Tab-separated table of C-alpha atoms in Angstrom:
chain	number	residue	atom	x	y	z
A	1	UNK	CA	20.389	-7.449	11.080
A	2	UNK	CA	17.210	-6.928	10.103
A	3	UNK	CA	15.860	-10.425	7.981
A	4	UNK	CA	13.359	-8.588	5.732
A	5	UNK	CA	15.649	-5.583	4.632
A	6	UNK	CA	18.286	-8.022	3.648
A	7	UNK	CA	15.934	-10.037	1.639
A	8	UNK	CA	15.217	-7.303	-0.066
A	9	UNK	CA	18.792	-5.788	-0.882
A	10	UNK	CA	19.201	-8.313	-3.516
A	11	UNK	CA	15.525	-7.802	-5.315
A	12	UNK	CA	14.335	-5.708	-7.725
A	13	UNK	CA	12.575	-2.659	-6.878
A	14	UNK	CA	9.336	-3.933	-8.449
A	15	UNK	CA	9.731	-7.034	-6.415
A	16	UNK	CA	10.801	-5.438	-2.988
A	17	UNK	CA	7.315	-3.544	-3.080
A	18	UNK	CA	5.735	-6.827	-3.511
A	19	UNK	CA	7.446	-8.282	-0.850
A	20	UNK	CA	6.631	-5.015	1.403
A	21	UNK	CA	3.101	-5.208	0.112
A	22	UNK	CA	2.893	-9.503	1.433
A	23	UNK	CA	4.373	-8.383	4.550
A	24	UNK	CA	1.945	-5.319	4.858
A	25	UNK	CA	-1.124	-6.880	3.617
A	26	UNK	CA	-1.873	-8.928	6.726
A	27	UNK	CA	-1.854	-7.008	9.459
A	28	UNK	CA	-4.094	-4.247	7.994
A	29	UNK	CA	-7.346	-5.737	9.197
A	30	UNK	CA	-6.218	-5.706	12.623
A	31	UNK	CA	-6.370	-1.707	12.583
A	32	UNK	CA	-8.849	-1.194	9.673
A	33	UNK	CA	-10.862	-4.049	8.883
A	34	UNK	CA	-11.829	-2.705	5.745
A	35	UNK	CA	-10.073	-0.976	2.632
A	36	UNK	CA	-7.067	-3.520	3.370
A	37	UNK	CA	-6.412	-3.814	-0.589
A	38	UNK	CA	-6.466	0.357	-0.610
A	39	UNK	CA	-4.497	0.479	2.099
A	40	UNK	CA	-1.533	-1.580	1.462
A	41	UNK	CA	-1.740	-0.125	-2.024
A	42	UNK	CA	-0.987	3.370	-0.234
A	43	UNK	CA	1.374	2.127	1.932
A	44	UNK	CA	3.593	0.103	-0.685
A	45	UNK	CA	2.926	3.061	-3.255
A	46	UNK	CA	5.502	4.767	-1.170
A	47	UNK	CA	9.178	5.102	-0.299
A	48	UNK	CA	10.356	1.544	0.726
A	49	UNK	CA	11.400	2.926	3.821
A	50	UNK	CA	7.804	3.995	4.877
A	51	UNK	CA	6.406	0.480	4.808
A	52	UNK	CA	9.930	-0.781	6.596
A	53	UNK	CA	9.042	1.449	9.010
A	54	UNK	CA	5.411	0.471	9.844
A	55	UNK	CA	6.491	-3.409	9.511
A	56	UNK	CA	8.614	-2.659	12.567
A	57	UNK	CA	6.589	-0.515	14.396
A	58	UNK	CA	2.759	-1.595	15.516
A	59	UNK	CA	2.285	2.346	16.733
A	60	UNK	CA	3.243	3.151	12.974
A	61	UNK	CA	1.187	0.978	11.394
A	62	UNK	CA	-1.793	2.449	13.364
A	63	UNK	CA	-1.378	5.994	12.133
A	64	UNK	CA	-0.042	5.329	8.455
A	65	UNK	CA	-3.502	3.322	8.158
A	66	UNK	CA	-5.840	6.120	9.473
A	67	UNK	CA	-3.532	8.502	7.578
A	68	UNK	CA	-4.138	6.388	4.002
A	69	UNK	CA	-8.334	5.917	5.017
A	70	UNK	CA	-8.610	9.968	5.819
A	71	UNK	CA	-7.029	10.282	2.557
A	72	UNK	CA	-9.312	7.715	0.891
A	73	UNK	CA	-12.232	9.581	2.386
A	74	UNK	CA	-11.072	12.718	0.975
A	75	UNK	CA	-10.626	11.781	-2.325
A	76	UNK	CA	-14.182	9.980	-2.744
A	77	UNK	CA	-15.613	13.185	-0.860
A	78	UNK	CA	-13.716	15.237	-3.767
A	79	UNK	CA	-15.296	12.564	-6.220
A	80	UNK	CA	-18.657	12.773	-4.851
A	81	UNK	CA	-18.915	16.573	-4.878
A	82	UNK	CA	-18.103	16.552	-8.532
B	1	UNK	CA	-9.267	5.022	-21.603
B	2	UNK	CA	-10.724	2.967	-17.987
B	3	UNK	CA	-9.315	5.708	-15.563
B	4	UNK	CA	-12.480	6.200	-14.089
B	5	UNK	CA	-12.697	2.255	-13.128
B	6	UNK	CA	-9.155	2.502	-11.606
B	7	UNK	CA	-8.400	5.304	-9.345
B	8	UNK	CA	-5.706	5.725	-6.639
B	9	UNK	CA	-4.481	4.599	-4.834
B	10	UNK	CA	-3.751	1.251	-6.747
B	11	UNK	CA	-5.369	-1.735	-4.660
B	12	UNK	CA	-2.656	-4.103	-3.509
B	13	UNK	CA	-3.382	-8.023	-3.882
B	14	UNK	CA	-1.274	-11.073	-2.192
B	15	UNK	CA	-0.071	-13.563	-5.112
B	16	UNK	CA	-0.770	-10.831	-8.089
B	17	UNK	CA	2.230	-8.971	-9.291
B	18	UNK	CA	2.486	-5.311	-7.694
B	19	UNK	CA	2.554	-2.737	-10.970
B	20	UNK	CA	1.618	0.457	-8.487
B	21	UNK	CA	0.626	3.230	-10.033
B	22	UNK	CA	1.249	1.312	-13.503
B	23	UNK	CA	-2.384	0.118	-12.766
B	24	UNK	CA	-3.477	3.428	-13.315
B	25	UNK	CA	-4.581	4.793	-16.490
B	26	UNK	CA	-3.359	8.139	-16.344
């Protein structure tokens, strides 16, 4: 009975990452205060039931935002040495 | 082509329409 995954049966793909991306979006400054756009743009880029998974779980959320800012880092690192 | 003005990942905004990697010129 979880509210948010049965308001999303019904929508659209399109429209269930938006809803995972509204959901997301605020809570990212509270474990990286910066990059929140990037970072919910990483998270909802992904299977649906990767940002389910860090809506319900804090601990998640934590280490699927470091994971998306190391990768951030990398790829402007990659862009910089170019 | 603007590729090099939008990279991944795709920078999510509350209110504007998600598109995902649709906002990126491939």
């Amino acid at each position: 009975q979880d509210p948010l995954t049965t308001t999303l049966a019904p929508a659209s793909p399109q429209e269930q990452k938006q809803m995972l991306g509204e959901q997301l979006f605020p809570l990212i400054p509270a474990v990286h205060p910066t990059l929140t756009g990037k970072i919910t743009g990483m998270l909802t880029d992904t299977d649906n039931s990767e940002p389910l998974c860090v809506l319900e779980t804090p601990v998640s959320l934590a280490s699927k935002a470091d994971e998306a800012v190391t990768a951030l880092q990398e790829k402007e690192a990659a862009q910089k040495a170019k | 082509s603007n590729g090099s003005s939008i990279s991944w990942p795709p920078e999510f905004h509350p209110g504007v329409p998600w598109k995902g990697l649709q906002n990126i010129d491939p």
